[in-house]
Short mmCIF file of C-alpha atoms in Angstrom, two decimals:
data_model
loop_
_atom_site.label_atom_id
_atom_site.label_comp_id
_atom_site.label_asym_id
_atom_site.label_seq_id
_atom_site.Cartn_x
_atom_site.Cartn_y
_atom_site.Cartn_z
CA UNK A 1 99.07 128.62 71.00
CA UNK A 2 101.26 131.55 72.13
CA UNK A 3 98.18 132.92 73.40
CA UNK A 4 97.80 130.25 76.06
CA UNK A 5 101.32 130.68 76.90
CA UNK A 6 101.09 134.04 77.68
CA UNK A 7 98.30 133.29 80.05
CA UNK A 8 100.09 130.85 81.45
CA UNK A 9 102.68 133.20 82.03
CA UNK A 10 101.01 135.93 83.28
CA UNK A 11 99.04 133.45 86.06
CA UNK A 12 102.72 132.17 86.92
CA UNK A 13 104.09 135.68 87.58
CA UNK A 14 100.84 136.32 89.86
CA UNK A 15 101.65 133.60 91.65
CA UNK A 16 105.28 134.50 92.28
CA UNK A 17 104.67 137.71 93.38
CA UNK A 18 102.09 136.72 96.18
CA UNK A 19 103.99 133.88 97.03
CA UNK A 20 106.88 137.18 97.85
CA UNK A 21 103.91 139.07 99.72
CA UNK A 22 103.74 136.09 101.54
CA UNK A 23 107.27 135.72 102.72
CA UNK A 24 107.31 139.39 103.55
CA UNK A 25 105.14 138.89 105.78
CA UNK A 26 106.42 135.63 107.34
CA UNK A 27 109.80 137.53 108.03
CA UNK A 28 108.25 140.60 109.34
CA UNK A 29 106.01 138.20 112.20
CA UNK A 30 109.75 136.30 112.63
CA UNK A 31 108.53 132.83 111.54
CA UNK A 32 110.36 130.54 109.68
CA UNK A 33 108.55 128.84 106.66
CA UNK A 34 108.85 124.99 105.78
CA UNK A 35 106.71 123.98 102.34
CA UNK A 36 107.01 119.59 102.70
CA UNK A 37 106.24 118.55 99.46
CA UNK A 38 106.07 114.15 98.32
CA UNK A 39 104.17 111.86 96.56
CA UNK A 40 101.06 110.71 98.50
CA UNK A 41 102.01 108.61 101.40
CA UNK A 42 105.47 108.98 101.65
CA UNK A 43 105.31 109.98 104.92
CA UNK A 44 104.65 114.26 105.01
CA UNK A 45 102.08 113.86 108.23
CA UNK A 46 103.82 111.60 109.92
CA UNK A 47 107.01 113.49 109.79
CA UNK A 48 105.20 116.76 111.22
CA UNK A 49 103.76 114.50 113.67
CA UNK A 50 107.48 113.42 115.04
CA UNK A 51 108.95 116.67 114.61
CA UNK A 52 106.06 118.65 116.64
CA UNK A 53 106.57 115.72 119.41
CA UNK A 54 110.65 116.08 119.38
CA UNK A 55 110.09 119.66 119.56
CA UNK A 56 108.29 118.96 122.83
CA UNK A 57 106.68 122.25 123.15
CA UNK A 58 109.77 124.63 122.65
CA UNK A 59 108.52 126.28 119.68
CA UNK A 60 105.67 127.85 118.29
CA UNK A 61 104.63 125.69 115.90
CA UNK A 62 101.49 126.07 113.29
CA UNK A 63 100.86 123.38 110.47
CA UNK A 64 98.77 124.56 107.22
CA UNK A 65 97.64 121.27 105.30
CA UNK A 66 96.75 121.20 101.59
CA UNK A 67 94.52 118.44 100.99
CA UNK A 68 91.85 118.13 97.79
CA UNK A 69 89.29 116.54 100.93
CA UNK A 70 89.15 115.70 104.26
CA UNK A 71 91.11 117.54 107.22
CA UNK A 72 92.16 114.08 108.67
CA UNK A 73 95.97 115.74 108.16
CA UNK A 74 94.97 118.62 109.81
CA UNK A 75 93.48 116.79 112.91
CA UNK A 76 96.29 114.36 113.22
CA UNK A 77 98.75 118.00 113.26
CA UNK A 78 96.18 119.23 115.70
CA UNK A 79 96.23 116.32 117.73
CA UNK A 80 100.11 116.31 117.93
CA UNK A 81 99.76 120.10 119.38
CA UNK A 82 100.05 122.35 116.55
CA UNK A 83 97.25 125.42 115.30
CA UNK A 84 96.64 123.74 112.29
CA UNK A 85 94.64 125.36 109.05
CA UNK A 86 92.91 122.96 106.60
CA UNK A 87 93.14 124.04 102.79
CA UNK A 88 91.03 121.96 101.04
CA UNK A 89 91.83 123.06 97.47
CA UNK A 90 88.58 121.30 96.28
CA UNK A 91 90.36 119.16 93.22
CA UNK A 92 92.85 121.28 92.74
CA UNK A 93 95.84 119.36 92.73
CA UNK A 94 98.68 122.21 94.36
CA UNK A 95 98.98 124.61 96.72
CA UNK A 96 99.27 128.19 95.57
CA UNK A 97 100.34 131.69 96.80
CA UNK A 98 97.17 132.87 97.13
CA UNK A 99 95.68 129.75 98.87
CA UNK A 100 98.76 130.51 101.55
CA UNK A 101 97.66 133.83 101.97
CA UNK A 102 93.99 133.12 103.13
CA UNK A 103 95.61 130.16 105.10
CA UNK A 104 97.63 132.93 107.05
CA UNK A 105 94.85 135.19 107.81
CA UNK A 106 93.24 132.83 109.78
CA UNK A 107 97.14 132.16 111.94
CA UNK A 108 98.07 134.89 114.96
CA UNK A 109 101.66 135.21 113.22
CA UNK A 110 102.90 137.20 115.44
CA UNK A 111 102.36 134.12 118.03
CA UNK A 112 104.40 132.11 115.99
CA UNK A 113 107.61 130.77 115.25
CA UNK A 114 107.82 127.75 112.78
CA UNK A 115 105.09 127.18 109.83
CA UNK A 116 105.22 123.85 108.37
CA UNK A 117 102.65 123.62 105.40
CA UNK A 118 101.67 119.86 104.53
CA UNK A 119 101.31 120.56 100.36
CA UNK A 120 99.09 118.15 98.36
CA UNK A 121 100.39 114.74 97.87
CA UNK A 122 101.65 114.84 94.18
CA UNK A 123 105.47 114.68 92.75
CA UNK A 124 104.92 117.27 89.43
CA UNK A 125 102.21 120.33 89.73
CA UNK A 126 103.33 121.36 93.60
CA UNK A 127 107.19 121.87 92.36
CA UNK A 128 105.53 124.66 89.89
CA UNK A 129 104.16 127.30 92.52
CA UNK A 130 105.96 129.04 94.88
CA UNK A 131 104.25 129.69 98.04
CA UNK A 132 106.62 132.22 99.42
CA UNK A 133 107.98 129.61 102.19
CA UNK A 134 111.81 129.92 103.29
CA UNK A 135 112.81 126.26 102.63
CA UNK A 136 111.06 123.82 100.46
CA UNK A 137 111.63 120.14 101.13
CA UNK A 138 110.77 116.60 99.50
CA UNK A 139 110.10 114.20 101.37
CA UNK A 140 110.63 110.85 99.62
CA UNK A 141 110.51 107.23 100.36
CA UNK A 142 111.58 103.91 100.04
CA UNK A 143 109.10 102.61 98.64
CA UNK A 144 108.55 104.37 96.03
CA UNK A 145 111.56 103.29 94.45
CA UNK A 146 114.71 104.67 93.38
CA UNK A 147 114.22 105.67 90.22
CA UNK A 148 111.86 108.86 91.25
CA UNK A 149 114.74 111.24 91.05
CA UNK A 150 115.67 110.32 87.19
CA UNK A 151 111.30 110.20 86.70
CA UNK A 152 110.55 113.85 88.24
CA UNK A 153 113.35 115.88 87.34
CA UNK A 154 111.00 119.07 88.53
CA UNK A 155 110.44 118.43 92.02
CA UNK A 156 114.03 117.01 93.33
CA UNK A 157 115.67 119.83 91.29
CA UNK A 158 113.39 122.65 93.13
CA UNK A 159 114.44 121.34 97.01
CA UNK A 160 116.80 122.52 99.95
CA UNK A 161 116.67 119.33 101.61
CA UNK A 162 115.78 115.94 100.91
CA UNK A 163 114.08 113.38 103.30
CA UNK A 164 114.76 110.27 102.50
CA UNK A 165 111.70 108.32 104.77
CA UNK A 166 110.73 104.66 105.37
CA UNK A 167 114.55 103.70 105.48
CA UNK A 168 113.39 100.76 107.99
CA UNK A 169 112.05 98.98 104.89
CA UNK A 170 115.20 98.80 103.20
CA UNK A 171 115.53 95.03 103.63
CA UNK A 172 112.39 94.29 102.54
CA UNK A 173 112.12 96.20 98.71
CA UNK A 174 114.63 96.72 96.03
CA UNK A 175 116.41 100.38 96.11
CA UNK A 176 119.67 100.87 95.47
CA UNK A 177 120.56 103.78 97.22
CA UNK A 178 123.47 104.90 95.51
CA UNK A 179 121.59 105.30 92.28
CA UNK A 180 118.62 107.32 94.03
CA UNK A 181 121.89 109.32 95.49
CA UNK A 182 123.32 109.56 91.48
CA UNK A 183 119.80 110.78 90.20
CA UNK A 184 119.62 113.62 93.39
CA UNK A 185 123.07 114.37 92.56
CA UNK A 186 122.92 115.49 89.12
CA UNK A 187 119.65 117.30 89.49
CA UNK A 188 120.34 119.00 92.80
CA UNK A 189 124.14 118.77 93.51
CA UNK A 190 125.30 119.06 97.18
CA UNK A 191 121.80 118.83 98.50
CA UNK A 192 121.24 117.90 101.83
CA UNK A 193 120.44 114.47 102.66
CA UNK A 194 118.29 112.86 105.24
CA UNK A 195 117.53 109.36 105.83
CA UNK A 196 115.11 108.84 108.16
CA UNK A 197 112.28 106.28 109.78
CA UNK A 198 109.81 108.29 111.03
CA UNK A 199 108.25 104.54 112.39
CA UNK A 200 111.24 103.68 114.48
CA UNK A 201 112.45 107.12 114.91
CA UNK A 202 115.87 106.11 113.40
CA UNK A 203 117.48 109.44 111.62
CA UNK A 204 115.17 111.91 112.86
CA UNK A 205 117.87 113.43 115.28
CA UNK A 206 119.42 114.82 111.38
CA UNK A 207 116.62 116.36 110.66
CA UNK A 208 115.88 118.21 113.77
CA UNK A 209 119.35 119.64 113.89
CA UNK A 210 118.88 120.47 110.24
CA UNK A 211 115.59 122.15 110.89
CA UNK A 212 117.06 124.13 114.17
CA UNK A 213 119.92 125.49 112.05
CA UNK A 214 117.02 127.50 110.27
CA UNK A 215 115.92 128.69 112.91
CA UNK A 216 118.24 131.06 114.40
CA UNK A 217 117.90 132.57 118.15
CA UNK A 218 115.05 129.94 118.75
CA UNK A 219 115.35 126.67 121.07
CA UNK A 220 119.06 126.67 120.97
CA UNK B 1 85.34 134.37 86.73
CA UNK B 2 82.24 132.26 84.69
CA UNK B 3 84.25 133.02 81.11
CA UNK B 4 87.24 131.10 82.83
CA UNK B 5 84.65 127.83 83.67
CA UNK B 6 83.77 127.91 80.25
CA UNK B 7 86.98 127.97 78.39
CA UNK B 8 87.77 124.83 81.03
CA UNK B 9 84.75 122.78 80.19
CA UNK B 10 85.44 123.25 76.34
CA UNK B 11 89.14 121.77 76.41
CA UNK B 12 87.12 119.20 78.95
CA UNK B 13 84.56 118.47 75.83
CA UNK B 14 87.29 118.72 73.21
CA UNK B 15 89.23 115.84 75.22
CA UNK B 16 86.23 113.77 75.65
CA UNK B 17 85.37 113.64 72.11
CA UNK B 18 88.82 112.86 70.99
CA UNK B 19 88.70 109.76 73.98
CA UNK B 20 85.42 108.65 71.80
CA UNK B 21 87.20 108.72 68.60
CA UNK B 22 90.48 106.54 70.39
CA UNK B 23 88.06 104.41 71.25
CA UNK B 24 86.47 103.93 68.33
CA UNK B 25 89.43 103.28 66.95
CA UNK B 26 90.27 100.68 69.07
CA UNK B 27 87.51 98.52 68.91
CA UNK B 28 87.37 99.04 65.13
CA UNK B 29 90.58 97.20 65.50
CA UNK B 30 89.69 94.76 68.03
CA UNK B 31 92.22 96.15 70.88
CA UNK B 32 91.43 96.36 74.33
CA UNK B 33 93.04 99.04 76.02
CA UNK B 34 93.32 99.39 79.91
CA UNK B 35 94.56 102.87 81.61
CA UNK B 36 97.00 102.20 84.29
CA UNK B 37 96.85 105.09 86.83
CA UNK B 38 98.73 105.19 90.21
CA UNK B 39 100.54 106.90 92.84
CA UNK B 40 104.48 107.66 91.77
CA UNK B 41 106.28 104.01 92.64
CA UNK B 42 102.85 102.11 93.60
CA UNK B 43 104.07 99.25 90.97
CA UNK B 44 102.92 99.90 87.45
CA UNK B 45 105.81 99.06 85.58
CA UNK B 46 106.64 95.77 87.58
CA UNK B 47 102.75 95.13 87.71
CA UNK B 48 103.52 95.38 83.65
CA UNK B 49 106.23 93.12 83.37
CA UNK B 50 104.51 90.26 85.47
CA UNK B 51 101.49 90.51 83.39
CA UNK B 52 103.46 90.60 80.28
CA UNK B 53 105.63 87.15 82.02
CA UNK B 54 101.93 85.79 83.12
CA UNK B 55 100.85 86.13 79.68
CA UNK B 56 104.03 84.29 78.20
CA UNK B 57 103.36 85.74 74.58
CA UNK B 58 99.66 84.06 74.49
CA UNK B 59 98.58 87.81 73.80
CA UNK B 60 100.28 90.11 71.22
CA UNK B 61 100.82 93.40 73.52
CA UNK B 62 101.86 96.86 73.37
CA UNK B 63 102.48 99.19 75.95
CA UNK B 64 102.14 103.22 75.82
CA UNK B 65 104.19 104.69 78.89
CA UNK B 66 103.53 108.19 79.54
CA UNK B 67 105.96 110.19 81.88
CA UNK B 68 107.12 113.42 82.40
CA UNK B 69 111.11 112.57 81.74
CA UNK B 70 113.20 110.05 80.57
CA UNK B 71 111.74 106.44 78.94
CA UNK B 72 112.61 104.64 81.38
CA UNK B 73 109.45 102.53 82.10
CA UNK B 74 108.77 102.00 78.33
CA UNK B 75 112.40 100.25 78.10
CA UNK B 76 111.39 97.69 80.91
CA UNK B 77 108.19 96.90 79.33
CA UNK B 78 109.78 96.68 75.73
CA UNK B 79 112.35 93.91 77.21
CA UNK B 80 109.63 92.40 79.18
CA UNK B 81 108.29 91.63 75.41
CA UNK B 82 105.85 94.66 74.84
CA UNK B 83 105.88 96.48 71.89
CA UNK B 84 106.29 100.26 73.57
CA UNK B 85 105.26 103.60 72.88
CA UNK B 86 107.04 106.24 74.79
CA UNK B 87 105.12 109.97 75.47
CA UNK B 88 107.40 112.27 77.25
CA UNK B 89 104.73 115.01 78.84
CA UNK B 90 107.27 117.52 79.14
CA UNK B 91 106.36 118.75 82.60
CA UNK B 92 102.98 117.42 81.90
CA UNK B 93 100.85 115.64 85.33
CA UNK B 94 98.89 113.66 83.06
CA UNK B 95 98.22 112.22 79.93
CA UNK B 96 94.92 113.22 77.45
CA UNK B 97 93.38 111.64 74.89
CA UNK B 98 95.43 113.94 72.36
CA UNK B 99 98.71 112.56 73.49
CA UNK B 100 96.99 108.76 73.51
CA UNK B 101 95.74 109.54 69.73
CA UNK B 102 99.10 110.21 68.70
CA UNK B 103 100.85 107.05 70.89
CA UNK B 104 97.91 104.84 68.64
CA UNK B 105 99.69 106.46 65.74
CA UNK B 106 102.20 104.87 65.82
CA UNK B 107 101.32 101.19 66.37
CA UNK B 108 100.04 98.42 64.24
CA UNK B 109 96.62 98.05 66.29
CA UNK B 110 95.34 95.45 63.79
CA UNK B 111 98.33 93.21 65.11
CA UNK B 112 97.39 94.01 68.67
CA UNK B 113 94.73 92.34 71.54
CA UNK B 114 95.97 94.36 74.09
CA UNK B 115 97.34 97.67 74.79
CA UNK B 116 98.17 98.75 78.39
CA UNK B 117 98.79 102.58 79.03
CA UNK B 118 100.75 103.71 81.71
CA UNK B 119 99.65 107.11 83.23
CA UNK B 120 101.76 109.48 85.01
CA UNK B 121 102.03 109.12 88.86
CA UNK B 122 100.04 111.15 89.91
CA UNK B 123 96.91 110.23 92.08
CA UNK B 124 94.60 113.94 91.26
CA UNK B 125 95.11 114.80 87.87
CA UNK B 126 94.69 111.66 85.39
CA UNK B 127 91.67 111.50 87.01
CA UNK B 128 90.42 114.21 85.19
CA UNK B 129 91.27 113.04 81.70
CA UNK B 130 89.31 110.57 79.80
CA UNK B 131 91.88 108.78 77.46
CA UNK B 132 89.63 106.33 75.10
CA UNK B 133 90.63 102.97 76.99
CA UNK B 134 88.33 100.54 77.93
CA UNK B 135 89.12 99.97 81.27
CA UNK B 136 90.66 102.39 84.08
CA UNK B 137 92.58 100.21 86.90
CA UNK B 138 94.18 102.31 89.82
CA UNK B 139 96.95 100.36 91.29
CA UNK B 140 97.79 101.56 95.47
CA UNK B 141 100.11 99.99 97.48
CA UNK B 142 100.16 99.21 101.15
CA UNK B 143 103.31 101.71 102.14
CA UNK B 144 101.20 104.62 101.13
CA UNK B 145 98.61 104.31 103.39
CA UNK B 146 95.32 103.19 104.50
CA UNK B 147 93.65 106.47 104.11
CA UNK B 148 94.05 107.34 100.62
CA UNK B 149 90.76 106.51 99.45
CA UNK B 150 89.58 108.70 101.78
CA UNK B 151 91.85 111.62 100.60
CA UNK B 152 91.89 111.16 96.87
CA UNK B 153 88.12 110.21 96.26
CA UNK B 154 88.05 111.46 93.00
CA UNK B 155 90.83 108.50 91.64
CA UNK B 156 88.88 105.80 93.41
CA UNK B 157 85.44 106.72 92.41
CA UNK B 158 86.95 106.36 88.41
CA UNK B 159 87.83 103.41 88.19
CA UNK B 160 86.92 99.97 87.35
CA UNK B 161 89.02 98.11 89.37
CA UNK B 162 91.54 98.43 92.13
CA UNK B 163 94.74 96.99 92.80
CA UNK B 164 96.68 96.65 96.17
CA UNK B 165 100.01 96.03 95.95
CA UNK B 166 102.85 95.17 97.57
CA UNK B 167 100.46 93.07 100.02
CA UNK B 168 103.97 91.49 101.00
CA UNK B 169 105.05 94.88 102.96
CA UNK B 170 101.44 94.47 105.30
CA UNK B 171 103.91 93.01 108.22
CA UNK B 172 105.93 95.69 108.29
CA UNK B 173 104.03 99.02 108.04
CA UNK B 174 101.04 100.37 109.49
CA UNK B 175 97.75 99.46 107.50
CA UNK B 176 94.14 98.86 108.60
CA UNK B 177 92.87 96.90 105.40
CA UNK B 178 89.12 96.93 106.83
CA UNK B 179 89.43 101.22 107.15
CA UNK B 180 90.79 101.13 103.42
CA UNK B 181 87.83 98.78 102.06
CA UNK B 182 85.34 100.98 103.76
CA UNK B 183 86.69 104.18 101.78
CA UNK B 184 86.67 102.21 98.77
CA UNK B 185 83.28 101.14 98.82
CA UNK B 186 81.31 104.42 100.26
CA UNK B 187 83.23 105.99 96.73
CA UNK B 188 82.84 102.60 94.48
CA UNK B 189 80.47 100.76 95.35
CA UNK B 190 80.91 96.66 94.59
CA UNK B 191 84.62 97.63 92.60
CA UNK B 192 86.91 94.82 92.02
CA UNK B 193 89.50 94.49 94.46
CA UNK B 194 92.87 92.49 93.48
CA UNK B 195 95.06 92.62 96.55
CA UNK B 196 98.78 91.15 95.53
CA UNK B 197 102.58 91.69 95.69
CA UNK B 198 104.73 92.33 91.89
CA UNK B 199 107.57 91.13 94.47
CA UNK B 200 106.56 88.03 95.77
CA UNK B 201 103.67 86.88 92.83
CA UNK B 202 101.30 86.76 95.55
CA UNK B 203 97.68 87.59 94.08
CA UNK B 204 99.00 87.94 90.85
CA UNK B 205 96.77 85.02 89.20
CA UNK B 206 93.31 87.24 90.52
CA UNK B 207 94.78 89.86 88.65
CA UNK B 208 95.04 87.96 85.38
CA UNK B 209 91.86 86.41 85.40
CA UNK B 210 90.26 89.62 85.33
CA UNK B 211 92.00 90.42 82.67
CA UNK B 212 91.76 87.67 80.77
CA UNK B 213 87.93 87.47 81.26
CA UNK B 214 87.70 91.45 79.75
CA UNK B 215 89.85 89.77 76.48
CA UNK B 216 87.14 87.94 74.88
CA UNK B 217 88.00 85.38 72.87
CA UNK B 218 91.61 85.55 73.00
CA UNK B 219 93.71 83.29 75.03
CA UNK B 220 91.45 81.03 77.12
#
């Protein structure tokens, strides 16, 4: 029993200190890290999909996408005008440190100047592993419901920013959003907070200035 | 690198076996047990509490909730009428047929036809993890997306049938039902599909009658 902990342990602290290699390296090359994290379909693609096109060119932009199969992310990031890197992790149900690093040999860093990496769709084993991006951030939605805070503690507790997508279909499900706001609250207090629609466009002007504030000297 | 394969398949042979033995046990005592799997806020719990409402105490049910925090979902199905069993994973992504052996534990089964267990949300991992039930149903829903078959084949090729909720959303987002079908049926071939809304009841008798017709002898 304490065995397996150990081992646990030990792969954890591997983990963290690649995932530190990693973000050594993004700083040195100057590019600014984003790790999107949500459940599946929330909306992680399609938010990469408005940013790149509200970017409109004036940054260097490169997308890495986790995926267990397919590179249909990948291509849509592609088609939007991104380099984008397909990691399929082949079951595996996370991105890790090490998966990052083989992900950024095949990017010209140097050429770069904002890395969003699409994570696997999943609301518990992402939150675990650090990649060694600057800002991590959940996107959540509607949908969904708002009980997800209170149900995965781990994830909404581990985030610099919240996305709060799909707000369009507020008159059309049940959330109360001042108990999804409670749940954040407690977990992650003072987090920031961003409602958005990434199908009518409708609070995506927060999140750009949001994301611009991180990246100092660039596009402003 | 082959010693850490092994070690994986053993835990993988030790949680079969135990699956066997729950069900086993089950049938010995004449319960039929479905898994519940699903993407976090696809509908299980409300999918729950209509079935428990369709089945207006005709059937005597329990239901085993797993989740990583908080019991939340087991106290909506115990006041929907369920006997309920709640496992807290701790940080968990899935449950196993260890954590379903002690849930059976602590029920009456020979007082029981049905028993419905609630998986994590989580579309990768409970995959992976025979439990002992009779029956593995994967409910989507419509705001996640049409292309999840494609991206998380290995939930869709496990199950025995497939729910599509929240049908009463299909106005409002994005979703090419004929591109969804097709991924389900190059991974599972001929599977029952129940499309219906928890919301509005739409679909919902489809839903029973399968049920029903996998509860022989009870209720009809």
């Amino acid at each position: 029993m304490i065995e397996r902990v150990t081992v646990v342990e030990r792969i954890m602290d591997a983990n963290d200190r690649l995932a530190q290699a990693n973000l050594t390296r993004l700083d040195q090359a100057g590019v600014v890290a984003v790790n999107l994290m949500a459940s599946p379909g929330a909306g992680k693609t399609s938010l990469i999909e408005r940013t790149l096109d509200a970017l409109g060119g004036q940054l260097r932009v490169a997308v890495i996408d986790g995926d267990i199969a397919t590179s249909l992310d990948a291509e849509r990031a592609a088609a939007a005008g991104a380099r984008a890197v397909q990691i399929n992790t082949g079951g595996q149900c996370h991105l890790d440190s090490s998966m990052l690093q083989q992900a950024l040999d095949q990017l010209p860093l140097a050429e770069l100047d904002l890395l969003i990496i699409e994570n696997v769709g999943n609301l518990i084993c992402p939150s675990g592993f650090q990649l060694g991006a600057h800002h991590a951030v959940l996107v959540a939605s509607v949908p969904e419901g708002d009980d997800k805070p209170y149900k995965y503690p781990g994830m909404y507790r581990g985030v610099n920013a919240l996305i709060l997508n799909k707000v369009d279909l507020l008159p059309y499900v049940p959330f109360n959003l001042d108990y999804f706001r409670q749940g954040v609250e407690v977990l992650n207090p003072g987090l920031e907070f961003l409602p958005l629609s990434c199908q009518t466009g409708e609070g995506l002007e927060s999140w750009m200035s949001w994301l611009r504030a991180r990246l100092p000297g660039v596009g402003r």
